[in-house]
Each structure stands twice: as C-alpha cells, then as structure tokens.
mmCIF file of C-alpha atoms in Angstrom:
data_model
loop_
_atom_site.group_PDB
_atom_site.id
_atom_site.type_symbol
_atom_site.label_atom_id
_atom_site.label_comp_id
_atom_site.label_asym_id
_atom_site.label_seq_id
_atom_site.Cartn_x
_atom_site.Cartn_y
_atom_site.Cartn_z
ATOM 1 C CA MET A 1293 106.692 127.537 71.249
ATOM 2 C CA ARG A 1294 105.903 125.094 74.040
ATOM 3 C CA TYR A 1295 104.251 121.714 73.708
ATOM 4 C CA GLY A 1296 101.726 120.098 76.017
ATOM 5 C CA LEU A 1297 98.892 117.583 76.264
ATOM 6 C CA THR A 1298 95.101 117.700 76.193
ATOM 7 C CA VAL A 1299 92.813 114.952 77.473
ATOM 8 C CA TYR A 1300 90.773 114.675 74.302
ATOM 9 C CA GLY A 1301 92.993 112.308 72.327
ATOM 10 C CA THR A 1302 92.746 109.616 75.009
ATOM 11 C CA THR A 1303 89.204 110.034 76.268
ATOM 12 C CA TYR A 1304 88.873 106.380 77.256
ATOM 13 C CA GLY A 1305 92.275 106.110 78.913
ATOM 14 C CA MET A 1306 91.735 109.336 80.878
ATOM 15 C CA GLY A 1307 88.152 108.580 81.884
ATOM 16 C CA ILE A 1308 86.627 111.429 79.897
ATOM 17 C CA HIS A 1309 84.380 109.262 77.720
ATOM 18 C CA PRO A 1310 81.268 108.175 79.655
ATOM 19 C CA GLN A 1311 81.585 104.595 78.357
ATOM 20 C CA SER A 1312 85.179 104.130 79.488
ATOM 21 C CA GLY A 1313 84.333 102.919 82.988
ATOM 22 C CA ILE A 1314 87.418 104.758 84.290
ATOM 23 C CA LYS A 1315 87.481 107.516 86.894
ATOM 24 C CA PRO A 1316 88.271 110.878 85.242
ATOM 25 C CA ILE A 1317 91.866 112.003 85.447
ATOM 26 C CA THR A 1318 92.779 114.742 87.920
ATOM 27 C CA PRO A 1319 94.831 117.842 87.030
ATOM 28 C CA ILE A 1320 97.752 116.533 89.128
ATOM 29 C CA GLU A 1321 97.656 113.153 87.392
ATOM 30 C CA LEU A 1322 97.527 114.859 84.009
ATOM 31 C CA MET A 1323 100.635 116.877 84.851
ATOM 32 C CA ASP A 1324 102.466 113.730 85.938
ATOM 33 C CA ILE A 1325 101.569 111.945 82.701
ATOM 34 C CA THR A 1326 102.539 114.997 80.688
ATOM 35 C CA GLU A 1327 105.923 115.124 82.415
ATOM 36 C CA SER A 1328 106.477 111.413 81.701
ATOM 37 C CA TYR A 1329 105.889 112.167 78.020
ATOM 38 C CA GLY A 1330 108.518 114.919 78.075
ATOM 39 C CA LEU A 1331 105.947 117.650 77.397
ATOM 40 C CA GLU A 1332 105.647 121.069 78.990
ATOM 41 C CA GLY A 1333 102.027 121.840 79.815
ATOM 42 C CA ILE A 1334 98.425 120.706 80.075
ATOM 43 C CA GLU A 1335 94.973 121.598 78.881
ATOM 44 C CA ILE A 1336 92.416 120.536 81.472
ATOM 45 C CA PRO A 1337 88.614 120.554 81.064
ATOM 46 C CA TYR A 1338 86.940 123.303 83.054
ATOM 47 C CA PRO A 1339 84.413 120.966 84.783
ATOM 48 C CA ILE A 1340 87.254 118.735 86.035
ATOM 49 C CA LEU A 1341 89.385 121.643 87.209
ATOM 50 C CA LYS A 1342 86.486 123.104 89.227
ATOM 51 C CA GLU A 1343 86.265 119.889 91.267
ATOM 52 C CA HIS A 1344 89.830 120.189 92.591
ATOM 53 C CA ASP A 1345 91.860 122.453 94.862
ATOM 54 C CA LEU A 1346 92.841 125.381 92.646
ATOM 55 C CA ASP A 1347 95.746 126.454 94.833
ATOM 56 C CA GLU A 1348 97.141 122.926 94.758
ATOM 57 C CA VAL A 1349 96.893 122.835 90.964
ATOM 58 C CA ALA A 1350 98.580 126.226 90.643
ATOM 59 C CA ASP A 1351 101.382 125.283 93.032
ATOM 60 C CA TYR A 1352 101.999 121.954 91.309
ATOM 61 C CA ALA A 1353 102.116 123.565 87.870
ATOM 62 C CA ARG A 1354 104.662 126.101 89.123
ATOM 63 C CA PHE A 1355 106.686 123.338 90.757
ATOM 64 C CA LYS A 1356 106.728 121.353 87.510
ATOM 65 C CA GLY A 1357 107.327 124.448 85.388
ATOM 66 C CA MET A 1358 104.263 123.666 83.271
ATOM 67 C CA PHE A 1359 101.866 125.939 81.459
ATOM 68 C CA VAL A 1360 98.141 125.454 82.033
ATOM 69 C CA ASN A 1361 95.312 126.010 79.573
ATOM 70 C CA ILE A 1362 91.633 125.410 80.282
ATOM 71 C CA ALA A 1363 89.096 123.754 77.982
ATOM 72 C CA ALA A 1364 85.726 125.447 78.421
ATOM 73 C CA SER A 1365 82.716 125.425 76.093
ATOM 74 C CA GLY A 1366 79.871 127.602 74.932
ATOM 75 C CA TYR A 1367 79.483 131.353 74.558
ATOM 76 C CA ASP A 1368 77.468 132.366 77.614
ATOM 77 C CA PRO A 1369 79.245 135.514 78.872
ATOM 78 C CA GLU A 1370 78.817 134.808 82.576
ATOM 79 C CA SER A 1371 80.136 131.253 82.277
ATOM 80 C CA LEU A 1372 83.158 132.397 80.292
ATOM 81 C CA LYS A 1373 83.878 135.215 82.754
ATOM 82 C CA GLU A 1374 83.808 132.669 85.564
ATOM 83 C CA ALA A 1375 86.214 130.452 83.637
ATOM 84 C CA LEU A 1376 88.595 133.362 83.066
ATOM 85 C CA LEU A 1377 88.586 134.295 86.752
ATOM 86 C CA LEU A 1378 89.291 130.688 87.694
ATOM 87 C CA ALA A 1379 92.044 130.583 85.053
ATOM 88 C CA LYS A 1380 93.720 133.561 86.679
ATOM 89 C CA ARG A 1381 93.708 131.749 90.020
ATOM 90 C CA VAL A 1382 95.599 128.756 88.602
ATOM 91 C CA GLY A 1383 97.938 130.852 86.462
ATOM 92 C CA ALA A 1384 96.460 129.641 83.161
ATOM 93 C CA ILE A 1385 97.447 131.264 79.879
ATOM 94 C CA THR A 1386 94.366 130.562 77.777
ATOM 95 C CA VAL A 1387 90.733 129.543 78.137
ATOM 96 C CA ARG A 1388 89.588 127.895 74.947
ATOM 97 C CA THR A 1389 85.931 127.541 74.058
ATOM 98 C CA VAL A 1390 83.865 125.903 71.341
ATOM 99 C CA VAL A 1391 80.587 127.332 70.070
ATOM 100 C CA GLY A 1392 78.884 124.625 68.007
ATOM 101 C CA GLY A 1393 76.074 125.684 65.740
ATOM 102 C CA ALA A 1394 77.256 123.543 62.879
ATOM 103 C CA LYS A 1395 77.288 119.783 63.243
ATOM 104 C CA PHE A 1396 80.545 117.844 62.939
ATOM 105 C CA GLY A 1397 81.926 117.734 59.424
ATOM 106 C CA GLY A 1398 81.044 121.403 58.948
ATOM 107 C CA ASP A 1399 77.358 120.653 58.359
ATOM 108 C CA ARG A 1400 75.253 123.853 58.498
ATOM 109 C CA ARG A 1401 72.229 122.674 56.576
ATOM 110 C CA HIS A 1402 69.996 122.637 59.665
ATOM 111 C CA MET A 1403 70.849 126.318 60.226
ATOM 112 C CA ALA A 1404 69.629 127.627 56.888
ATOM 113 C CA GLY A 1405 68.551 131.230 57.436
ATOM 114 C CA THR A 1406 69.817 131.350 61.031
ATOM 115 C CA TRP A 1407 73.614 131.266 60.697
ATOM 116 C CA LYS A 1408 74.101 135.036 60.485
ATOM 117 C CA PRO A 1409 72.022 135.719 63.636
ATOM 118 C CA PHE A 1410 74.059 132.999 65.347
ATOM 119 C CA LEU A 1411 77.305 134.759 64.400
ATOM 120 C CA ASP A 1412 75.920 138.086 65.628
ATOM 121 C CA GLN A 1413 75.073 136.438 68.952
ATOM 122 C CA LEU A 1414 78.617 135.091 69.224
ATOM 123 C CA LEU A 1415 80.048 138.535 68.571
ATOM 124 C CA THR A 1416 77.874 140.152 71.234
ATOM 125 C CA SER A 1417 78.771 137.488 73.777
ATOM 126 C CA PHE A 1418 82.517 137.627 73.153
ATOM 127 C CA GLN A 1419 82.524 141.418 73.223
ATOM 128 C CA ALA A 1420 80.944 141.208 76.680
ATOM 129 C CA VAL A 1421 83.714 138.865 77.870
ATOM 130 C CA ALA A 1422 86.730 140.599 76.294
ATOM 131 C CA GLU A 1423 87.071 143.128 79.133
ATOM 132 C CA THR A 1424 87.330 140.318 81.692
ATOM 133 C CA ALA A 1425 89.975 138.617 79.572
ATOM 134 C CA GLU A 1426 91.961 141.852 79.530
ATOM 135 C CA GLN A 1427 91.564 142.406 83.267
ATOM 136 C CA THR A 1428 92.700 138.869 84.114
ATOM 137 C CA ASP A 1429 95.500 138.780 81.517
ATOM 138 C CA VAL A 1430 94.103 135.424 80.342
ATOM 139 C CA ASN A 1431 93.412 134.735 76.676
ATOM 140 C CA LEU A 1432 89.953 133.740 75.509
ATOM 141 C CA ALA A 1433 90.315 131.669 72.345
ATOM 142 C CA VAL A 1434 87.476 130.300 70.214
ATOM 143 C CA GLU A 1435 88.232 127.048 68.428
ATOM 144 C CA ASN A 1436 87.609 126.063 64.828
ATOM 145 C CA HIS A 1437 85.664 123.069 66.092
ATOM 146 C CA GLN A 1438 84.404 121.938 62.678
ATOM 147 C CA ASP A 1439 81.978 124.844 62.901
ATOM 148 C CA LEU A 1440 83.521 128.289 62.309
ATOM 149 C CA ALA A 1441 85.429 128.905 59.090
ATOM 150 C CA SER A 1442 88.513 131.105 58.826
ATOM 151 C CA GLU A 1443 86.480 134.008 57.408
ATOM 152 C CA GLU A 1444 84.248 134.013 60.482
ATOM 153 C CA LEU A 1445 87.055 133.608 62.997
ATOM 154 C CA LEU A 1446 88.901 136.523 61.418
ATOM 155 C CA TRP A 1447 85.725 138.626 61.443
ATOM 156 C CA LEU A 1448 85.310 138.011 65.174
ATOM 157 C CA CYS A 1449 88.935 138.885 65.955
ATOM 158 C CA GLU A 1450 89.054 141.954 63.725
ATOM 159 C CA THR A 1451 85.764 143.279 65.121
ATOM 160 C CA ILE A 1452 86.508 142.665 68.802
ATOM 161 C CA LYS A 1453 90.062 144.027 68.533
ATOM 162 C CA SER A 1454 91.321 142.756 71.872
ATOM 163 C CA ASP A 1455 94.822 141.395 72.413
ATOM 164 C CA ARG A 1456 93.276 138.884 74.807
ATOM 165 C CA PHE A 1457 90.731 137.500 72.335
ATOM 166 C CA GLY A 1458 91.797 135.139 69.596
ATOM 167 C CA ILE A 1459 91.692 131.684 68.070
ATOM 168 C CA ASN A 1460 92.349 128.179 69.289
ATOM 169 C CA LEU A 1461 93.591 126.489 66.125
ATOM 170 C CA ASP A 1462 92.769 122.817 65.687
ATOM 171 C CA THR A 1463 95.130 121.693 62.935
ATOM 172 C CA GLY A 1464 92.865 118.941 61.612
ATOM 173 C CA ASN A 1465 89.627 120.898 61.438
ATOM 174 C CA PRO A 1466 90.173 123.272 58.479
ATOM 175 C CA LEU A 1467 89.291 120.308 56.255
ATOM 176 C CA ALA A 1468 85.864 120.126 57.943
ATOM 177 C CA THR A 1469 85.031 123.644 56.755
ATOM 178 C CA ALA A 1470 86.370 122.861 53.268
ATOM 179 C CA GLU A 1471 89.636 124.802 53.558
ATOM 180 C CA GLU A 1472 93.145 123.834 52.511
ATOM 181 C CA PRO A 1473 94.974 123.487 55.843
ATOM 182 C CA ASN A 1474 98.136 125.492 55.134
ATOM 183 C CA ASP A 1475 96.060 128.359 53.708
ATOM 184 C CA PHE A 1476 93.959 128.285 56.877
ATOM 185 C CA PHE A 1477 97.038 128.300 59.130
ATOM 186 C CA ARG A 1478 98.540 131.324 57.386
ATOM 187 C CA ARG A 1479 95.278 133.290 57.451
ATOM 188 C CA VAL A 1480 94.558 132.872 61.148
ATOM 189 C CA ALA A 1481 98.128 132.726 62.538
ATOM 190 C CA PRO A 1482 98.304 136.361 63.766
ATOM 191 C CA TYR A 1483 95.330 135.758 66.062
ATOM 192 C CA VAL A 1484 96.129 132.265 67.342
ATOM 193 C CA LYS A 1485 96.591 131.908 71.128
ATOM 194 C CA ASN A 1486 96.773 128.112 71.380
ATOM 195 C CA VAL A 1487 97.074 125.172 68.984
ATOM 196 C CA HIS A 1488 95.670 121.648 69.123
ATOM 197 C CA LEU A 1489 98.024 119.363 67.235
ATOM 198 C CA LYS A 1490 95.716 116.914 65.474
ATOM 199 C CA ASP A 1491 96.076 114.830 62.331
ATOM 200 C CA TYR A 1492 93.632 112.941 60.129
ATOM 201 C CA TYR A 1493 93.592 110.193 57.566
ATOM 202 C CA LEU A 1494 91.413 111.127 54.575
ATOM 203 C CA TYR A 1495 89.095 108.727 52.750
ATOM 204 C CA TRP A 1496 87.061 109.544 49.665
ATOM 205 C CA TYR A 1497 83.423 108.529 49.650
ATOM 206 C CA GLU A 1498 80.426 109.298 47.448
ATOM 207 C CA GLU A 1499 79.413 112.541 49.196
ATOM 208 C CA GLY A 1500 82.906 113.950 49.782
ATOM 209 C CA TYR A 1501 85.591 112.774 52.186
ATOM 210 C CA ARG A 1502 85.903 111.320 55.670
ATOM 211 C CA LEU A 1503 88.209 112.534 58.417
ATOM 212 C CA VAL A 1504 89.508 109.608 60.466
ATOM 213 C CA ARG A 1505 91.768 110.076 63.495
ATOM 214 C CA SER A 1506 95.444 109.476 62.921
ATOM 215 C CA PRO A 1507 98.617 109.700 65.021
ATOM 216 C CA LEU A 1508 100.513 112.933 64.444
ATOM 217 C CA GLY A 1509 102.697 112.655 61.383
ATOM 218 C CA GLN A 1510 100.812 109.693 59.918
ATOM 219 C CA GLY A 1511 97.954 111.627 58.327
ATOM 220 C CA VAL A 1512 97.683 114.604 56.007
ATOM 221 C CA VAL A 1513 98.632 117.659 58.110
ATOM 222 C CA ASP A 1514 101.930 119.336 57.174
ATOM 223 C CA PHE A 1515 103.381 119.864 60.643
ATOM 224 C CA PRO A 1516 106.812 121.126 59.503
ATOM 225 C CA GLU A 1517 105.048 123.905 57.594
ATOM 226 C CA LEU A 1518 102.830 124.596 60.619
ATOM 227 C CA LEU A 1519 105.904 125.138 62.810
ATOM 228 C CA ARG A 1520 107.507 127.369 60.187
ATOM 229 C CA ILE A 1521 104.402 129.536 60.051
ATOM 230 C CA PHE A 1522 104.093 129.927 63.816
ATOM 231 C CA SER A 1523 107.778 130.393 64.502
ATOM 232 C CA VAL A 1524 107.339 133.708 62.681
ATOM 233 C CA ALA A 1525 103.718 134.665 63.374
ATOM 234 C CA ALA A 1526 103.339 133.525 67.011
ATOM 235 C CA PRO A 1527 106.609 132.193 68.438
ATOM 236 C CA GLN A 1528 105.284 132.151 72.037
ATOM 237 C CA VAL A 1529 102.181 130.121 71.250
ATOM 238 C CA THR A 1530 101.356 126.967 73.227
ATOM 239 C CA MET A 1531 100.619 123.752 71.359
ATOM 240 C CA SER A 1532 99.103 120.549 72.739
ATOM 241 C CA VAL A 1533 98.671 117.031 71.374
ATOM 242 C CA GLU A 1534 95.046 116.158 70.709
ATOM 243 C CA HIS A 1535 94.042 113.214 68.560
ATOM 244 C CA GLY A 1536 90.682 113.292 66.838
ATOM 245 C CA ALA A 1537 87.400 111.815 67.978
ATOM 246 C CA LEU A 1538 86.770 108.088 67.956
ATOM 247 C CA GLU A 1539 84.110 108.573 65.266
ATOM 248 C CA ALA A 1540 84.858 109.552 61.662
ATOM 249 C CA ARG A 1541 83.642 112.932 60.461
ATOM 250 C CA ASN A 1542 81.934 113.117 57.073
ATOM 251 C CA VAL A 1543 82.551 116.285 55.058
ATOM 252 C CA ARG A 1544 79.960 116.331 52.281
ATOM 253 C CA VAL A 1545 81.610 118.835 49.937
ATOM 254 C CA LEU A 1546 80.324 117.040 46.841
ATOM 255 C CA GLU A 1547 76.704 117.654 47.875
ATOM 256 C CA GLU A 1548 75.357 121.050 46.807
ATOM 257 C CA ASP A 1549 73.535 121.657 50.073
ATOM 258 C CA TYR A 1550 76.759 121.221 52.069
ATOM 259 C CA TRP A 1551 77.524 124.838 51.186
ATOM 260 C CA THR A 1552 74.377 126.140 52.923
ATOM 261 C CA GLU A 1553 75.315 129.269 54.933
ATOM 262 C CA TYR A 1554 78.996 129.122 53.960
ATOM 263 C CA PRO A 1555 80.971 132.241 53.014
ATOM 264 C CA GLU A 1556 81.518 132.790 49.319
ATOM 265 C CA ARG A 1557 84.590 130.893 48.144
ATOM 266 C CA SER A 1558 86.595 131.355 44.990
ATOM 267 C CA ALA A 1559 87.207 128.661 42.379
ATOM 268 C CA ARG A 1560 90.897 128.874 43.317
ATOM 269 C CA GLN A 1561 90.135 128.074 46.970
ATOM 270 C CA LEU A 1562 88.004 125.087 46.000
ATOM 271 C CA THR A 1563 90.658 123.864 43.583
ATOM 272 C CA ARG A 1564 93.350 124.017 46.259
ATOM 273 C CA LEU A 1565 91.153 122.087 48.685
ATOM 274 C CA LEU A 1566 90.246 119.359 46.200
ATOM 275 C CA ARG A 1567 93.851 119.064 45.023
ATOM 276 C CA TYR A 1568 94.932 118.633 48.644
ATOM 277 C CA VAL A 1569 92.339 115.903 49.214
ATOM 278 C CA HIS A 1570 93.181 114.256 45.879
ATOM 279 C CA ASP A 1571 96.866 114.129 46.797
ATOM 280 C CA HIS A 1572 96.319 112.700 50.295
ATOM 281 C CA ALA A 1573 93.075 110.710 50.427
ATOM 282 C CA LYS A 1574 92.850 106.946 50.496
ATOM 283 C CA ALA A 1575 90.381 105.442 48.038
ATOM 284 C CA THR A 1576 89.617 102.252 49.980
ATOM 285 C CA GLY A 1577 90.250 100.539 53.279
ATOM 286 C CA ASP A 1578 88.581 99.942 56.620
ATOM 287 C CA TRP A 1579 88.486 103.400 58.178
ATOM 288 C CA ARG A 1580 86.627 102.409 61.354
ATOM 289 C CA THR A 1581 88.235 102.851 64.763
ATOM 290 C CA PRO A 1582 87.885 100.165 67.471
ATOM 291 C CA PHE A 1583 85.112 102.309 68.975
ATOM 292 C CA GLU A 1584 83.188 102.219 65.694
ATOM 293 C CA LYS A 1585 83.702 98.467 65.498
ATOM 294 C CA GLY A 1586 82.170 98.017 68.953
ATOM 295 C CA GLU A 1587 85.337 96.710 70.586
ATOM 296 C CA SER A 1588 85.864 96.628 74.336
ATOM 297 C CA PRO A 1589 86.939 99.631 76.432
ATOM 298 C CA ALA A 1590 90.285 97.890 77.070
ATOM 299 C CA ALA A 1591 90.880 97.543 73.322
ATOM 300 C CA ILE A 1592 90.027 101.210 72.783
ATOM 301 C CA VAL A 1593 92.434 102.284 75.558
ATOM 302 C CA THR A 1594 95.184 100.215 73.903
ATOM 303 C CA TYR A 1595 94.395 101.809 70.539
ATOM 304 C CA GLU A 1596 94.514 105.318 72.012
ATOM 305 C CA GLN A 1597 97.819 104.691 73.742
ATOM 306 C CA SER A 1598 99.375 103.156 70.651
ATOM 307 C CA GLN A 1599 98.473 106.254 68.659
ATOM 308 C CA MET A 1600 99.815 108.481 71.430
ATOM 309 C CA ASN A 1601 103.142 106.642 71.472
ATOM 310 C CA THR A 1602 103.466 107.042 67.700
ATOM 311 C CA ALA A 1603 102.519 110.716 67.916
ATOM 312 C CA LEU A 1604 105.005 111.497 70.681
ATOM 313 C CA ALA A 1605 107.862 109.811 68.829
ATOM 314 C CA TYR A 1606 107.056 111.870 65.733
ATOM 315 C CA LEU A 1607 106.598 115.126 67.639
ATOM 316 C CA LYS A 1608 109.887 114.809 69.521
ATOM 317 C CA THR A 1609 111.747 114.176 66.283
ATOM 318 C CA LEU A 1610 109.968 117.070 64.587
ATOM 319 C CA ILE A 1611 110.756 119.499 67.416
ATOM 320 C CA ARG A 1612 114.382 118.419 67.570
ATOM 321 C CA GLU A 1613 114.854 118.826 63.817
ATOM 322 C CA PHE A 1614 113.025 122.139 63.746
ATOM 323 C CA ARG A 1615 115.054 123.600 66.594
ATOM 324 C CA ALA A 1616 118.286 122.386 65.016
ATOM 325 C CA HIS A 1617 117.294 124.062 61.761
ATOM 326 C CA GLU A 1618 116.460 127.301 63.605
ATOM 327 C CA ASN A 1619 119.784 127.272 65.434
ATOM 328 C CA LEU A 1620 121.633 126.683 62.170
ATOM 329 C CA ALA A 1621 119.820 129.584 60.533
ATOM 330 C CA LYS A 1622 120.797 131.886 63.411
ATOM 331 C CA SER A 1623 124.484 130.908 63.338
#
C-alpha cells in the first residue's frame, strides 16, 4: 500500500475553492508539497492536469518516484475515455469518477421513481468505457460519493466484470448511505482500486446525524482495521489523504422518506449502523467549520493546514506501527 495526497482536503489552500482567491495548484507544485509531507503520490483533478504539459508531469512523477491518480467526474463515456487516454500518457494508475444522482448526505428523495433508470444508465456508460480502461491499463474507479451504496457498487463491478473497473473507496462516506463503515470496507475491498482516507466527527440531531470534517484519527473511522482489511484484500492499493468538505453533511436516517430508493436493508444492518453512531456521536457542541461561520479565506486556510498537520502526524504513526506489526508477524 502506498500513501499520497489529494487536493480536496485543502481546497482553499490549494486554490480549488472558487472563493479562496488563490491561483490553483499545478501538478508539479502538488508533487513538491506531497514530497515535503513524506507521501508517495498525488491525485490531481482532470481539468487542472489538462492545462499543463503532460510529458513534464509524467517525467517529474517518474523522477520523484510518485504514483499519479486522476480525479475526473461524471459518467459520459467519451469524457471518461479521454481521461483514460490522458492518464496513460502521464503514467497514472487510476482515474476516479463520481456520478452524483443523490444529494450529499445520501439524499435520494428527489429521485423517487427514477433511481433504477439512473443505475441502468451508469451501467451502460461504464460498460462502454471498460474496454478503453483495459486497453490503456488504467483503472476506472467509481467513488462512493455519498450517492452509491455498497450494494450498487458491487452490482456494477460484478456485472461489468473487468479487472480495470472498480471502486474508489471514500472511508468517510459509508455513513452517508447509512452503512456501518467496517462492514462497507469488507464488502467492497476486493474491487477497490484507490482509497480516499477521510474521517468525520459525528453529531446527533433531530433528523439523524451530521458528518463534520475531522483530521484523520480524530473522528470515527477505524483506520487500523481499514489497513488490516486492505493488507489482505488489496495490498497494492493506493491511498490518499482527503479531508471532508467545509460544509457538514446531514444524514436524515430518522426520517422515513430518507430511505426512498434505497436497497432493502436488514434489521441487523440498521442495528449495527445505529450502534456505531451511538458509540461515536457527540450530542452537543459547535460543529460548524470556519467556512460555515463566515470566517476569512486566510482563517480557512489556517484551519485546513492545521487539520492536515494533525492528520499527517497520525498517518505516519499509524503506518509505522502497522508495518512494524506486519514485519513481526512475518518473522
């Protein structure tokens, strides 16, 4: 397993957020920052990568010994084929995409009666792209972006049956589709091509619970268990640090209509989810980020960097301890 960096946990500091007032980071700059953090690879947004010299990016990544992944979006076959061909040029391992449909927090209510046709459209689109992924030897991975549940991700993978099609696992997002995270990790692990390492604080509220961005290791995600799962199921997988959005996500599991268009779930699954939330959620406290409080861009950049520093310290300790444990088990 190798560990890298995405731009999405520091969208103000890297000029990704339109309100930051900062010029967007370049692929070369991202690699330099990643190296300064002691990490091994990058995930760069497709629109940013297209604006730069692809040969220069590829050469610099090889020089630094870094892996490259690309963050695309949507499910238009021609756009994804173009992204895969570009990925091959820069030596990228994986193109990740997000499909939407549901709103953040796993909200499908606006898609009542249309979710199944939406899934069928996704399947048709990804089937059309799978051959290009195979020809380029680049993975196409669809993310659980608070939209697709594990049942639907597995259905896509098991139907398409391509070694180059799989899942981009966001470790914080199973809670948005009302799934106990460790159960989710185990279910999807055989198909995962890339992982976004993300953590959340949990807060109860009257309609369910809120997901609020947290530095890695400070929230509710069981990262030691995550590494144990993937050391067996996908030991070559890439993983990148990605803190959550600057806005809280509301998961309205206590409202009956939240479950509109969701797969059938067992009482046991629901019990495990609610037990997990019960054991980890905060009952009170100011959950707002500086962005939600209307603070200045400079204050938000400071907040992002503080969380990144905390996350990196935790991740380095976690990796060191995990590798020491693995070495001990082998001896």
